[in-house]
Short mmCIF file of C-alpha atoms in Angstrom, two decimals:
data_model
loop_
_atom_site.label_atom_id
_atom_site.label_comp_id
_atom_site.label_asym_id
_atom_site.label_seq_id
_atom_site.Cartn_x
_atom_site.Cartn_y
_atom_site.Cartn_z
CA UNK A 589 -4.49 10.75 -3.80
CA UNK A 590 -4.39 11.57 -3.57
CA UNK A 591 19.94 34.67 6.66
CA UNK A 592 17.59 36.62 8.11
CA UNK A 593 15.96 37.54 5.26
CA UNK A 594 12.61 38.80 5.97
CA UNK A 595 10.96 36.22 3.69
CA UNK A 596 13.48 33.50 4.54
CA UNK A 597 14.52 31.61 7.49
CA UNK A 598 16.56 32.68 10.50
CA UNK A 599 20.29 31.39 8.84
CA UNK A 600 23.25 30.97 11.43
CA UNK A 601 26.42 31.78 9.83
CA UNK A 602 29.41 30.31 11.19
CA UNK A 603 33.16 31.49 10.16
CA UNK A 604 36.07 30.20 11.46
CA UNK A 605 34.45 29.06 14.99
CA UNK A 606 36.72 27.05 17.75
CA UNK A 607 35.66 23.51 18.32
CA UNK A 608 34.81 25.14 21.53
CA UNK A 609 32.84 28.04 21.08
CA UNK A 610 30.38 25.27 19.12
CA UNK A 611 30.28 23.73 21.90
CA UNK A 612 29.44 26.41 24.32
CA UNK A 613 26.55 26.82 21.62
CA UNK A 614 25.27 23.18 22.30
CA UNK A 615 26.26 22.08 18.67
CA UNK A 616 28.11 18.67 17.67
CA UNK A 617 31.37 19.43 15.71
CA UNK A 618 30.49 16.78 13.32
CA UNK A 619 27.44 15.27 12.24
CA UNK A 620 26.66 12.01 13.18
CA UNK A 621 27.90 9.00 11.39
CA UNK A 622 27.52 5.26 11.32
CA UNK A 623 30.34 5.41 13.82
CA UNK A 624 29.05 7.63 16.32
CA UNK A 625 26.27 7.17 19.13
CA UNK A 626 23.40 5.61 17.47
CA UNK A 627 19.94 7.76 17.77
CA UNK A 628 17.48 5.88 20.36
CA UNK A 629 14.43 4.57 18.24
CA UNK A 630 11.19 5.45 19.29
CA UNK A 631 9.23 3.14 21.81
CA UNK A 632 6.98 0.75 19.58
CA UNK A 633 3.77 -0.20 20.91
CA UNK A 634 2.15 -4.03 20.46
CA UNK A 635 -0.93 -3.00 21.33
CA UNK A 636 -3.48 -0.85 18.23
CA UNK A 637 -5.23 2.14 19.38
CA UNK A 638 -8.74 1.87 19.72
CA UNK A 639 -11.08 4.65 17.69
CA UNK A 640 -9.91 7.56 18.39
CA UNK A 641 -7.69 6.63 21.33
CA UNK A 642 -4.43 8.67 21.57
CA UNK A 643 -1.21 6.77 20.78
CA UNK A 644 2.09 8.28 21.15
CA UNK A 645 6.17 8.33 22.34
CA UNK A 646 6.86 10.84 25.20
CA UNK A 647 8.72 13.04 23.24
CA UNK A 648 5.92 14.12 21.49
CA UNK A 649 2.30 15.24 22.60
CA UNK A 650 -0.50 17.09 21.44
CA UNK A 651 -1.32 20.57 22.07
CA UNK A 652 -4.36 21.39 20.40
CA UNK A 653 -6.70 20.49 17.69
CA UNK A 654 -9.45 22.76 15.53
CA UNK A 655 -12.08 19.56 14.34
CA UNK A 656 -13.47 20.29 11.01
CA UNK A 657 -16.42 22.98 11.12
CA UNK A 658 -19.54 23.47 8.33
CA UNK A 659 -19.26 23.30 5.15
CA UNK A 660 -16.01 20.96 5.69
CA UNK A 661 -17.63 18.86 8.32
CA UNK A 662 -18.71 16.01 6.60
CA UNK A 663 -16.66 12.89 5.78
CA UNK A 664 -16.18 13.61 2.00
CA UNK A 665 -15.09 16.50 2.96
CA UNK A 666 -11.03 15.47 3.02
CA UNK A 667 -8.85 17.97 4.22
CA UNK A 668 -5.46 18.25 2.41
CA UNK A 669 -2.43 20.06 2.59
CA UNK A 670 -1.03 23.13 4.60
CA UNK A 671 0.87 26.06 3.63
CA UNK A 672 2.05 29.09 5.96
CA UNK A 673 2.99 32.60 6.22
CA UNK A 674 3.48 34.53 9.31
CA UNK A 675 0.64 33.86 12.40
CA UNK A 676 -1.75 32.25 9.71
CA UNK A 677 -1.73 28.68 8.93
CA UNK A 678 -3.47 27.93 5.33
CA UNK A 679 -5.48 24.36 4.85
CA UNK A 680 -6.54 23.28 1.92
CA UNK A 681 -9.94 20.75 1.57
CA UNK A 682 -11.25 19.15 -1.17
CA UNK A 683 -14.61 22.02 -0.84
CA UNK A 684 -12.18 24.93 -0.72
CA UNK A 685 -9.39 26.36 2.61
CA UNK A 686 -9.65 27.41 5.59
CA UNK A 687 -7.88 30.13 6.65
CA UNK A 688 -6.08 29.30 10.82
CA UNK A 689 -4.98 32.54 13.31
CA UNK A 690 -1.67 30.46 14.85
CA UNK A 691 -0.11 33.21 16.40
CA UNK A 692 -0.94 31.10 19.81
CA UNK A 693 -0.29 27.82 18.81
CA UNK A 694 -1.73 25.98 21.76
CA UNK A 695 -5.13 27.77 20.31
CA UNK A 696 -5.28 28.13 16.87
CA UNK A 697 -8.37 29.82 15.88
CA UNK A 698 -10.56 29.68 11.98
CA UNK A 699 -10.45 32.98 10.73
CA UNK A 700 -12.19 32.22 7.49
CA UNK A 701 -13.52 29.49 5.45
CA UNK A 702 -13.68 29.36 1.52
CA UNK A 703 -16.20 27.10 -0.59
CA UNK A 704 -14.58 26.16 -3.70
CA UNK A 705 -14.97 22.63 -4.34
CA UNK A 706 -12.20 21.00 -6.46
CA UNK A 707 -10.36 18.32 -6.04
CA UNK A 708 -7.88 18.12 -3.96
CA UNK A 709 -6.82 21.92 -3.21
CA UNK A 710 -3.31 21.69 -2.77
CA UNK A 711 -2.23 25.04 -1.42
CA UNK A 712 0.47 27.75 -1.34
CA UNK A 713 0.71 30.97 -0.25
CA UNK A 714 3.05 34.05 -1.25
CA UNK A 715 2.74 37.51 -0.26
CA UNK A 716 -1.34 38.12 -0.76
CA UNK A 717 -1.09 35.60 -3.20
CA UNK A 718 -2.63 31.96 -2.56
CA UNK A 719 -2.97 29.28 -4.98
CA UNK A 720 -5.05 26.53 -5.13
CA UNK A 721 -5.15 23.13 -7.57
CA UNK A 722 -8.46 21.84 -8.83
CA UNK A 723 -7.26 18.32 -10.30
CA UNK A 724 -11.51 17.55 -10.68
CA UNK A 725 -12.87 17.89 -13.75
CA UNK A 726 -15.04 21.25 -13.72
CA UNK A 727 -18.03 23.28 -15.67
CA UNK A 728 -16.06 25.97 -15.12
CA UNK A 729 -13.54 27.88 -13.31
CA UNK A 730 -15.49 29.63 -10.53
CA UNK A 731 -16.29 28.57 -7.29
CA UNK A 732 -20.09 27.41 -7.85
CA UNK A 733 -18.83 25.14 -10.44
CA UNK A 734 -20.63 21.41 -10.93
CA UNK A 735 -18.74 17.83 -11.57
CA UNK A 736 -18.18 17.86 -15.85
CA UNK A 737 -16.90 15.06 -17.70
CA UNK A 738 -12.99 15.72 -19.07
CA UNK A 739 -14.23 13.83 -22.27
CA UNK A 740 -16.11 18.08 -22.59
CA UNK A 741 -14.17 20.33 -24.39
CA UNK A 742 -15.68 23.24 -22.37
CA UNK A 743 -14.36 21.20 -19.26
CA UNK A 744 -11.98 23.11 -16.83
CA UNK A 745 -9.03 22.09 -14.79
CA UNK A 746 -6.18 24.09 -13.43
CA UNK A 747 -4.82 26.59 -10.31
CA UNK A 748 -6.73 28.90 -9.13
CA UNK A 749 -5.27 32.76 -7.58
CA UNK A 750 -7.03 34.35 -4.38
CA UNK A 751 -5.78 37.77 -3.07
CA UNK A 752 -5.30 37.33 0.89
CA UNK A 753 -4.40 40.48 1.91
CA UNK A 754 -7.93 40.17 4.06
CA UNK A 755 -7.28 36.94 5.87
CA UNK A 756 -10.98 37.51 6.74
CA UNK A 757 -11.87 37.98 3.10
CA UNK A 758 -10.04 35.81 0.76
CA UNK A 759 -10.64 37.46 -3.15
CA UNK A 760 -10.73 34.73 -6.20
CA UNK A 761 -9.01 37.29 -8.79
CA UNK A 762 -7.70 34.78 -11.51
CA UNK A 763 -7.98 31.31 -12.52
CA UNK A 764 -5.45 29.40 -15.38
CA UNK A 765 -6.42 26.09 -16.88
CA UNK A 766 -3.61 23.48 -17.44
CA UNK A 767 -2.96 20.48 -19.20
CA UNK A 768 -5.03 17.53 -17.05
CA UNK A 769 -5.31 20.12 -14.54
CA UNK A 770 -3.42 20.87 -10.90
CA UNK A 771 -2.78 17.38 -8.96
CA UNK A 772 -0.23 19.25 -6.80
CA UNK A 773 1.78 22.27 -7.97
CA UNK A 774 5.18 23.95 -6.03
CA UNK A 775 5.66 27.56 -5.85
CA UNK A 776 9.22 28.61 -7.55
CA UNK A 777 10.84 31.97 -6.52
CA UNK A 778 12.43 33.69 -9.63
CA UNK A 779 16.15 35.13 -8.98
CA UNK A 780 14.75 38.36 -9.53
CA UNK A 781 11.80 38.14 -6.73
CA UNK A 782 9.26 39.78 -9.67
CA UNK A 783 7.85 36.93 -10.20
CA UNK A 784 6.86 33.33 -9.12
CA UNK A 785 6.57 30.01 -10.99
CA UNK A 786 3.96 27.10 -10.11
CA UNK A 787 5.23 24.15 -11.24
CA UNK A 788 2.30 22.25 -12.09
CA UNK A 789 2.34 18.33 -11.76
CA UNK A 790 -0.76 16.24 -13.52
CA UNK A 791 -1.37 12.95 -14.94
CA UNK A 792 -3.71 10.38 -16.12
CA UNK A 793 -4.07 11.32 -20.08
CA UNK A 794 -6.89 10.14 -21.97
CA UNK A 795 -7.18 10.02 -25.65
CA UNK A 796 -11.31 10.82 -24.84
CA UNK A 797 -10.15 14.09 -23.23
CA UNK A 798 -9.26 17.34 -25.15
CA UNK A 799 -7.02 19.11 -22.33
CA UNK A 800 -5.68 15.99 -20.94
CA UNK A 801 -4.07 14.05 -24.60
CA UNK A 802 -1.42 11.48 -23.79
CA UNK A 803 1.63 10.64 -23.35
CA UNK A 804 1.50 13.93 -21.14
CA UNK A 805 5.21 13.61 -20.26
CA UNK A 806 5.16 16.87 -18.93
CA UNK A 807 4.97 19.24 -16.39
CA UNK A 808 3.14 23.01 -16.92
CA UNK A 809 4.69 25.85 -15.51
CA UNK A 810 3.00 29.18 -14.97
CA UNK A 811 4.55 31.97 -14.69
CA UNK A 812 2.67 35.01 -12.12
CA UNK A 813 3.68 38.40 -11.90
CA UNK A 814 3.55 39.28 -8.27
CA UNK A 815 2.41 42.84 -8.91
CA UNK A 816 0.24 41.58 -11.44
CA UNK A 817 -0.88 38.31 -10.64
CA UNK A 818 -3.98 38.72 -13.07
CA UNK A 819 -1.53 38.27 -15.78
CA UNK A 820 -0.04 34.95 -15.14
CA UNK A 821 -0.28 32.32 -17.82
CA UNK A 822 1.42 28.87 -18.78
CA UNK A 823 5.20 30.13 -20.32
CA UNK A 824 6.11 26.69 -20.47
CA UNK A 825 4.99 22.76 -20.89
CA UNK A 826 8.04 20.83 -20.64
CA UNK A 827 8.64 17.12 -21.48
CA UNK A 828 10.30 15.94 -18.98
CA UNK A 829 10.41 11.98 -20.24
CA UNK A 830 10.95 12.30 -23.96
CA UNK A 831 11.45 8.25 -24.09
CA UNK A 832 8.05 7.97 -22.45
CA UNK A 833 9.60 7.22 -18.75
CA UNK A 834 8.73 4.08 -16.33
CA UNK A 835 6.03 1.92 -18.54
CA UNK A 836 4.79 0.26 -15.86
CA UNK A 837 4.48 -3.36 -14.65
CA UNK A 838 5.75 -5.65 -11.75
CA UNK A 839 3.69 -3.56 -9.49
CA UNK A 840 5.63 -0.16 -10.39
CA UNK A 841 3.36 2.79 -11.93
CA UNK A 842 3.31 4.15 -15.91
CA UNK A 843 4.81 7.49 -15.82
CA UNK A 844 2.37 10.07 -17.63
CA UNK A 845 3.59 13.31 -15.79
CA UNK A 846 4.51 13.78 -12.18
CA UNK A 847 2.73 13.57 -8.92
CA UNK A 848 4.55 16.41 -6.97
CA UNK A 849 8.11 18.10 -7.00
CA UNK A 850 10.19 19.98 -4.43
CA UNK A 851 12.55 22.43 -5.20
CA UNK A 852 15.41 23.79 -3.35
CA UNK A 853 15.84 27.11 -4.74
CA UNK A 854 19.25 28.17 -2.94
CA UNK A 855 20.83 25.28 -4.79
CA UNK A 856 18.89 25.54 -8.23
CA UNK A 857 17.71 21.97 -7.54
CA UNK A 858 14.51 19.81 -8.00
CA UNK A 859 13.18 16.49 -7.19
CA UNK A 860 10.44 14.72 -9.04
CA UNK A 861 8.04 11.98 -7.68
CA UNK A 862 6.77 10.78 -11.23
CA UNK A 863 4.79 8.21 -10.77
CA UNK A 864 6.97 5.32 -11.72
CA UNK A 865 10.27 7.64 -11.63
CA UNK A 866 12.26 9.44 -8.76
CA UNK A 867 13.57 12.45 -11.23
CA UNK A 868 16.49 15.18 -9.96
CA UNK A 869 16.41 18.21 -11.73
CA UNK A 870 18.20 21.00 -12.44
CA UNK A 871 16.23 24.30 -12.20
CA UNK A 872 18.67 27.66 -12.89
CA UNK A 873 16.82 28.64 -15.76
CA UNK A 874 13.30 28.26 -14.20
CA UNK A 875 11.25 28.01 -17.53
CA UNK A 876 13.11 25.56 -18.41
CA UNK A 877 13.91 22.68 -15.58
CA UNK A 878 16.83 19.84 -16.88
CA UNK A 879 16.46 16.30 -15.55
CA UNK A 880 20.04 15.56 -14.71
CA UNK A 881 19.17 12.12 -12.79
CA UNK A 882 16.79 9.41 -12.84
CA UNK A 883 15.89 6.54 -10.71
CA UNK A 884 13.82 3.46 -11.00
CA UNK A 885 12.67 0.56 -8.04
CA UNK A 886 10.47 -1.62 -9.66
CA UNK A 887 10.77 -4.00 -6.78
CA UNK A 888 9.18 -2.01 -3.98
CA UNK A 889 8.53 1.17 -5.04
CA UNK A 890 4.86 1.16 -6.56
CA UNK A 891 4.21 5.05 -7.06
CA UNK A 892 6.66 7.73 -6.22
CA UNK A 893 4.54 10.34 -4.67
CA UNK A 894 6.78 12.98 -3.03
CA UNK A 895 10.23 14.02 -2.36
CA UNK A 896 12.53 15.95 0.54
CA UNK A 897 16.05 16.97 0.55
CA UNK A 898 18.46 17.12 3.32
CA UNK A 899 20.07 20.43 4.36
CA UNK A 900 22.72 20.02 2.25
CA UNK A 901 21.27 18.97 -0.61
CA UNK A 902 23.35 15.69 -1.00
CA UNK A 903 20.19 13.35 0.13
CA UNK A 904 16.45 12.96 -1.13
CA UNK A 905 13.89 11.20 0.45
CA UNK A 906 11.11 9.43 -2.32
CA UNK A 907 7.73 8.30 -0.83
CA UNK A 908 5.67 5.58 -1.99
CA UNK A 909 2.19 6.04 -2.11
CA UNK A 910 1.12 2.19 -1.96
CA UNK A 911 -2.80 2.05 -2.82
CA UNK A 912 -2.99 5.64 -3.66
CA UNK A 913 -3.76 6.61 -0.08
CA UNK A 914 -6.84 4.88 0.23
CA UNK A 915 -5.66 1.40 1.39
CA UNK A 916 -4.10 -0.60 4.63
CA UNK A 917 -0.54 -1.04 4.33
CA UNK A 918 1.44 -0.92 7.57
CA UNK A 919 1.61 -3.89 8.54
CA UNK A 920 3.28 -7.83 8.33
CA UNK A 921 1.19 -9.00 4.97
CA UNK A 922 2.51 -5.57 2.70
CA UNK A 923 6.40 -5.65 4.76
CA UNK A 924 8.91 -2.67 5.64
CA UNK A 925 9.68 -1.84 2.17
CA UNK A 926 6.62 -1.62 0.26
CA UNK A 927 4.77 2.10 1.08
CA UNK A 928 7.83 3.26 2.52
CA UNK A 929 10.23 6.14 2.15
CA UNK A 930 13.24 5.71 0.01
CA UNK A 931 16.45 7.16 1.19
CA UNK A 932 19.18 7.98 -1.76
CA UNK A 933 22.14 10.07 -1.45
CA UNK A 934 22.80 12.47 -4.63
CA UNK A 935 26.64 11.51 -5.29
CA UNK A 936 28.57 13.53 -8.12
CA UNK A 937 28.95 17.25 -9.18
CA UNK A 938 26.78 18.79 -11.63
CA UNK A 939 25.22 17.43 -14.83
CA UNK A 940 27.52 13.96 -13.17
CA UNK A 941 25.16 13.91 -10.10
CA UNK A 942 23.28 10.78 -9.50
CA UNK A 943 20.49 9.14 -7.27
CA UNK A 944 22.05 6.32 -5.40
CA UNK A 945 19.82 4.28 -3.20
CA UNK A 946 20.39 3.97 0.18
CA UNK A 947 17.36 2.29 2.50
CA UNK A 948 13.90 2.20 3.37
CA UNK A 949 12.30 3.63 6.07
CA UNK A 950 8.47 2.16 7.11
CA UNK A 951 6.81 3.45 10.60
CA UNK A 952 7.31 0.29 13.03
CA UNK A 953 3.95 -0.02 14.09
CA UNK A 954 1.08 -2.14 12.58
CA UNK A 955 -2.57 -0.63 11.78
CA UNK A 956 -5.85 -2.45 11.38
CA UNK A 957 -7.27 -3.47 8.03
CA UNK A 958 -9.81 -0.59 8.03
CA UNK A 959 -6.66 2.24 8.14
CA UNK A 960 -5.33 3.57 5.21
CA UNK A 961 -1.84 3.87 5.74
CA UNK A 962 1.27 4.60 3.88
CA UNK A 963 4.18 7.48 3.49
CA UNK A 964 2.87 10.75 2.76
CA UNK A 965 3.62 14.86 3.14
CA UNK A 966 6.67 15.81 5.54
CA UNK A 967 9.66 18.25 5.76
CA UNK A 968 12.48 18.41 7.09
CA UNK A 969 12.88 19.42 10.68
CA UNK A 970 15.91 22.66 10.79
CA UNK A 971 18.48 20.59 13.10
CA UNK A 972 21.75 21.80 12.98
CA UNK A 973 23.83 18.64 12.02
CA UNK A 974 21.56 16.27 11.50
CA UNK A 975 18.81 15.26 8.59
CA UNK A 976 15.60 14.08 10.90
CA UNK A 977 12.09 14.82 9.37
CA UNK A 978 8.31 15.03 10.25
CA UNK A 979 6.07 12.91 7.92
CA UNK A 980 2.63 12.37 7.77
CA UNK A 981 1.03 8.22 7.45
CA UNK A 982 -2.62 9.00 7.25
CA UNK A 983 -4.22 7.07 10.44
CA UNK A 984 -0.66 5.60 10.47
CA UNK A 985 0.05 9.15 12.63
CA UNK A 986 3.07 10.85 12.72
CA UNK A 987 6.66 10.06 12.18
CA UNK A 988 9.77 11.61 13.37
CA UNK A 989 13.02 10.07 12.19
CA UNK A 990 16.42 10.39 11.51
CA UNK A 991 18.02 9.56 8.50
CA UNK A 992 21.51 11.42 9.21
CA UNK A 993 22.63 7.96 8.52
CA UNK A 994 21.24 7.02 4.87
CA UNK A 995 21.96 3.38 5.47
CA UNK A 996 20.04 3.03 8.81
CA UNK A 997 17.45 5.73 9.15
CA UNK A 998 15.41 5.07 12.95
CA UNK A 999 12.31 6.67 14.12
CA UNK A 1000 12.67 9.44 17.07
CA UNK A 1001 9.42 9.98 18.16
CA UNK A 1002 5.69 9.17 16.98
CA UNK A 1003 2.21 10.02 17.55
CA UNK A 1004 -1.20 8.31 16.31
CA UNK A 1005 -5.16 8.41 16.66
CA UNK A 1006 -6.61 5.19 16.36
CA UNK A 1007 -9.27 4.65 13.67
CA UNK A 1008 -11.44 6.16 12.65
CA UNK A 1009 -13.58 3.32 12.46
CA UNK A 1010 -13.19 -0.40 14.05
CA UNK A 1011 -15.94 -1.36 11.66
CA UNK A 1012 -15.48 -0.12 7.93
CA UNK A 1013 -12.83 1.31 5.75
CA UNK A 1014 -12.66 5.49 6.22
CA UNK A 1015 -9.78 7.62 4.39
CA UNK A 1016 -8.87 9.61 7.21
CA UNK A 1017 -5.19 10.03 9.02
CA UNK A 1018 -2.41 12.92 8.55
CA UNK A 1019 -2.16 13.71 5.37
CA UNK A 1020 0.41 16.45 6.03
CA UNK A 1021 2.69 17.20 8.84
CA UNK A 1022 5.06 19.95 8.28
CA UNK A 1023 7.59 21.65 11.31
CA UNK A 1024 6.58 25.24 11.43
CA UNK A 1025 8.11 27.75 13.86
CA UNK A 1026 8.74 25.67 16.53
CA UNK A 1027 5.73 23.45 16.45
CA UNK A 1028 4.24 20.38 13.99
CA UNK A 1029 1.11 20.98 12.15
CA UNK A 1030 -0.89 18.16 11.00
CA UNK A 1031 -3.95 18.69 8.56
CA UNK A 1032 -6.05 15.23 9.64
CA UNK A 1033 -8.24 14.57 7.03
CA UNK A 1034 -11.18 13.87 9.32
CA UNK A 1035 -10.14 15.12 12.54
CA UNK A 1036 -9.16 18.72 11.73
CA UNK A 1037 -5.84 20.55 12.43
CA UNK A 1038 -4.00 18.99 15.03
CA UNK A 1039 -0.65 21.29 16.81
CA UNK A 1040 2.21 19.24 18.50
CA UNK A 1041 5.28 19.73 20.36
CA UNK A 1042 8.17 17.95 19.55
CA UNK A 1043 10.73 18.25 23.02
CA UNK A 1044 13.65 15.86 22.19
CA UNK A 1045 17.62 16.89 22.54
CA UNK A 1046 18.21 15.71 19.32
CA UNK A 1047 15.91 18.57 17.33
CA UNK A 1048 16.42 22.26 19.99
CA UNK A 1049 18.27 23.50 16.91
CA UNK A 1050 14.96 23.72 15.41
CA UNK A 1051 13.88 26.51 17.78
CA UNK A 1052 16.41 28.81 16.46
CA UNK A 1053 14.72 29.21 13.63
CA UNK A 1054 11.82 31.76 12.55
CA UNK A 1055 9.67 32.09 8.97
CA UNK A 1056 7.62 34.65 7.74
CA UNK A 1057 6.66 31.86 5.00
CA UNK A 1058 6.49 28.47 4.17
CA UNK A 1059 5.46 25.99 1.81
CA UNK A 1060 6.87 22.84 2.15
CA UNK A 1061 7.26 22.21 -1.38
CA UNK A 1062 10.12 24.95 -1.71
CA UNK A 1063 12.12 23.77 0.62
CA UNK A 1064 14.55 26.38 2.17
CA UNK A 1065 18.42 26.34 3.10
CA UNK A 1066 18.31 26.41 6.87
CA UNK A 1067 21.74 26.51 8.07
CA UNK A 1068 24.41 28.35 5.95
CA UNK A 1069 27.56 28.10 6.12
#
C-alpha cells in the first residue's frame, strides 16, 4: 500500500566548545556506543488491547485526536500520509486532504477538506504549493474523475498541483501525468531555490497498459517552477536498474521501479526502497540521480517500502512492507525479522560508499490475526547525539526507538489502539507518524489524526528545534556542526 534558515530547521552550531560548557547545556560529549549505558527498552505488555482500548508506555500519551469527518468518514475512506508547514498540518486520504489548524496542538482543528479521489494521495507541501499522487487509474485528471481501466490509452495517472495560499480554499491549478502514475513522490529542493523536483516512484508495468510498459526501471522526475508552477513537466525518466534489478523469488519482490525515496539534500544523498532493492543514491545533479550502492535480503526482507537516514548521514533505516499493509504480521508465526526495519550503516567515501547491514528492529508486542501490522512511515526524531525515530505499524501503534547502536537498536517508548475489529479483518492503524515541532502526529487510517507527547530524557534535544516546513521525505540536517 500501500541554521535558522527561515525554511529550515533551528541548527545549533557548535565551535570549539569545552567538554564543560556541553555539559552545562545538558548534552553528552559523545554519542552513545555499545560501551556506554544501554537505553531502557520500553515496557512490553502480555496482554492485547481490546477494540479501541488505549495501550501505551508512560513516556508517551495522547493529547488529542480529530476522527475522520464527511466525505472521509467512511471505512474506504483510508487516510494516508502527512506533510507540514508552519501551524497547518496537511493529510492526505485516498478521496482527497484535509487541511489541520495545529497552531494549538492539544486542539487541532479541520480548516478545509478537498474531494479528489485518487489513490493513495501522498502529500507534500512547499510554499503555496501542494502536491498530491493519484497512483489509481483515472478518466481524467480532475477531481470528478471515475475508476478507468490502465489497459485505456485516454487513462490518467500522475501528481496533481493545488495553490494553498487560502488554507480555506485550496486551488487545483495543474495536473502532470507520469509513467504508471504517482505511488509516492519526494519533494527535491534545487541548489538554486527556483525550483523544486518531485521525484516520482511507480511500479507494476503491464504490457496491456500504454503509460505503464515494462520493465519500468525507472523513476520520473518533474521538474516545477515555483513562480510558475503551471509550467512544470517530466525533465527526466531515469533507469535506475539497467540490469533489470531484484527478479524476485524466495519471498523477496521483482523490482519494476521504486516504492518511495528520501533524500537528504544537505548531503546530496538519496535512499531508494525499490521493491526488491534498498538503493543509495547520489543526487548533486538533481535531473540526474546516480545509484552509488545497492543492497539485497532475500531472506527476510520481502518488499522494501521506505527509507530514513541518521543525522549524519552514515546510517539508513529500510522498511519492509510484509503483505503490502493489508495483513497480520507482528507476531510469533511471521518472527522479529520478517516486516521489520533494517538497520545498515553507509561505510566508505563517495562513489566507494556502501550499504552494510546491521540488524533488525520489529515492535515487541504481538497483535491479533484481524490487525494489519508491519513497519511503515517514520522520521527521525532531532536528538542531539543520538539516532532514535518515530515510526508508524498500522494497528501495530507507534514506535519509538533507538538505533544509536546499529547492532542493537531497542524500543523507547510505544503507544497502540486496539483493533479495530475483534471480529473481521479492517486496514486501519498509523500509517504515518512523523515528530513535528515538538509533538508526534499520527494520520490513523480509520481513527483520524491523533497528537502525542513524547516526555523522555533521552529525546529534550528535540524541543530545540522549530520548522516552518516539513515533509518527511526530504529529510533535513538537524544539528550542524
Amino acid at each position: 500500500m500501500f541554521n535558522l534558515s527561515p525554511s529550515g530547521p533551528r541548527q545549533l552550531r557548535i565551535v570549539g566548545l569545552a567538554a564543560s560548557a556541553l555539559l552545562v547545556l545538558g548534552v553528552a560529549t559523545a554519542p552513545p556506543s555499545s560501551a556506554a549505558e544501554p537505553a531502557a527498552a520500553a515496557t512490553t505488555v502480555d496482554t492485547i488491547p481490546g477494540v479501541d482500548e488505549i495501550s501505551s508506555s508512560p513516556n508517551l500519551r495522547q493529547i488529542a485526536n480529530v476522527p475522520k469527518v464527511g466525505p472521509f468518514n467512511t471505512e474506504a475512506a483510508l487516510n494516508s500520509d502527512l506533510a507540514f508547514s508552519g501551524n497547518y498540518a496537511f493529510a492526505g486520504n485516498y478521496d482527497g486532504f484535509v487541511v489541520f489548524d495545529i497552531k494549538n496542538p492539544r486542539a487541532p482543528k479541520v480548516v478545509s477538506q478537498v474531494l479528489c479521489t485518487g489513490a493513495q494521495n501522498d502529500i507534500t507541501v512547499h510554499g503555496d504549493l501542494l502536491f498530491l499522487s493519484t497512483d489509481s487509474s483515472r478518466s481524467d485528471d480532475s477531481c470528478a474523475s471515475t475508476s478507468q481501466t490502465a489497459a485505456n490509452p485516454a487513462s490518467w495517472e500522475g501528481i496533481k498541483i493545488f495553490d494553498i495560499k487560502d488554507k480555506k480554499n485550496p486551488r487545483y491549478i495543474k495536473s502532470v501525468e507520469t509513467k504508471c502514475g504517482s505511488h509516492t513522490h519526494t519533494l527535491v529542493p534545487s541548489k538554486d531555490k527556483k525550483t523544486v523536483y518531485l521525484y516520482v516512484s511507480s511500479y507494476s508495468p503491464n504490457a496491456s497498459f500504454p503509460d505503464c510498459q515494462p520493465p519500468h526501471d525507472l523513476i520520473s522526475i518533474v521538474k516545477v517552477p515555483v513562480k510558475k508552477p503551471t509550467d512544470a513537466a517530466v525533465v527526466a525518466t531515469p533507469v535506475l536498474f539497467p540490469e533489470g534489478g531484484n527478479p524476485g523469488g524466495n519471498g523477496s519482490s521483482s523490482t519494476t521501479g521504486c516504492h518511495d525515496i528520501t533524500v537528504f539534500a544537505e548531503k546530496d544523498l538519496a535512499a531508494g526502497a525499490c521493491m526488491g532493492d534498498g538503493v543509495l543514491f547520489d543526487i548533486k545533479n538533481r535531473e540526474a540521480p546516480r545509484v552509488i550502492s545497492s543492497v539485497r535480503d532475500t531472506t527476510n526482507f520481502s518488499f522494501w517500502h521506505s527509507a530514513t537516514f541518521n543525522n549524519e548521514g552514515t546510517k539508513v533505516v529500510f522498511t519492509d512492507e510484509l503483505g503490502g499493509g493489508g495483513a497480520p504480521t507482528c507476531n510469533p508465526t511471521i518472527g522479529a525479522t520478517r516486516g521489520a526495519d533494517g538497520v545498515y550503516d553507509i561505510t566508505g567515501r563517495g562513489d566507494a560508499r556502501t550499504l552494510v547491514f546491521r540488524s533488525y528492529f520489529k515492535i515487541p508486542r504481538t497483535n491479533t490475526d484481524f490487525e494489519n501490522c508491519v513497519s511503515h512511515n517514520g522520521s527521525l526524531i532531532p536528538v542531539l547525539g543520538r539516532d532514535i525515530m518515530v515510526q508508524a505499524w498500522y494497528q501495530g501503534g507507534i514506535s519509538v526507538w533507538d538505533f544509536t547502536n546499529s547492532a542493537q537498536p531497542k524500543e523507547i517508548a510505544y503507544w497502540e489502539r486496539g483493533p479495530v475489529s475483534d471480529s473481521r479483518s479492517v486496514t486501519g492503524g498509523s500509517w504515518s507518524a512523523y515528530y513535528y515541532n515538538g509533538y508526534i502526529y499520527s494520520n490513523d487510517i480509520q481513527k483520524g489524526l491523533d497528537v502525542l507527547d513524547l516526555n523522555d530524557w533521552r529525546t529534550w534535544t528535540a524541543k530545540l528545534h522549530s520548522y516552518k516546513e516539513f515533509n518527511p521525505q526530504t529529510q533535513p540536517e538537524y544539528w550542524s556542526w
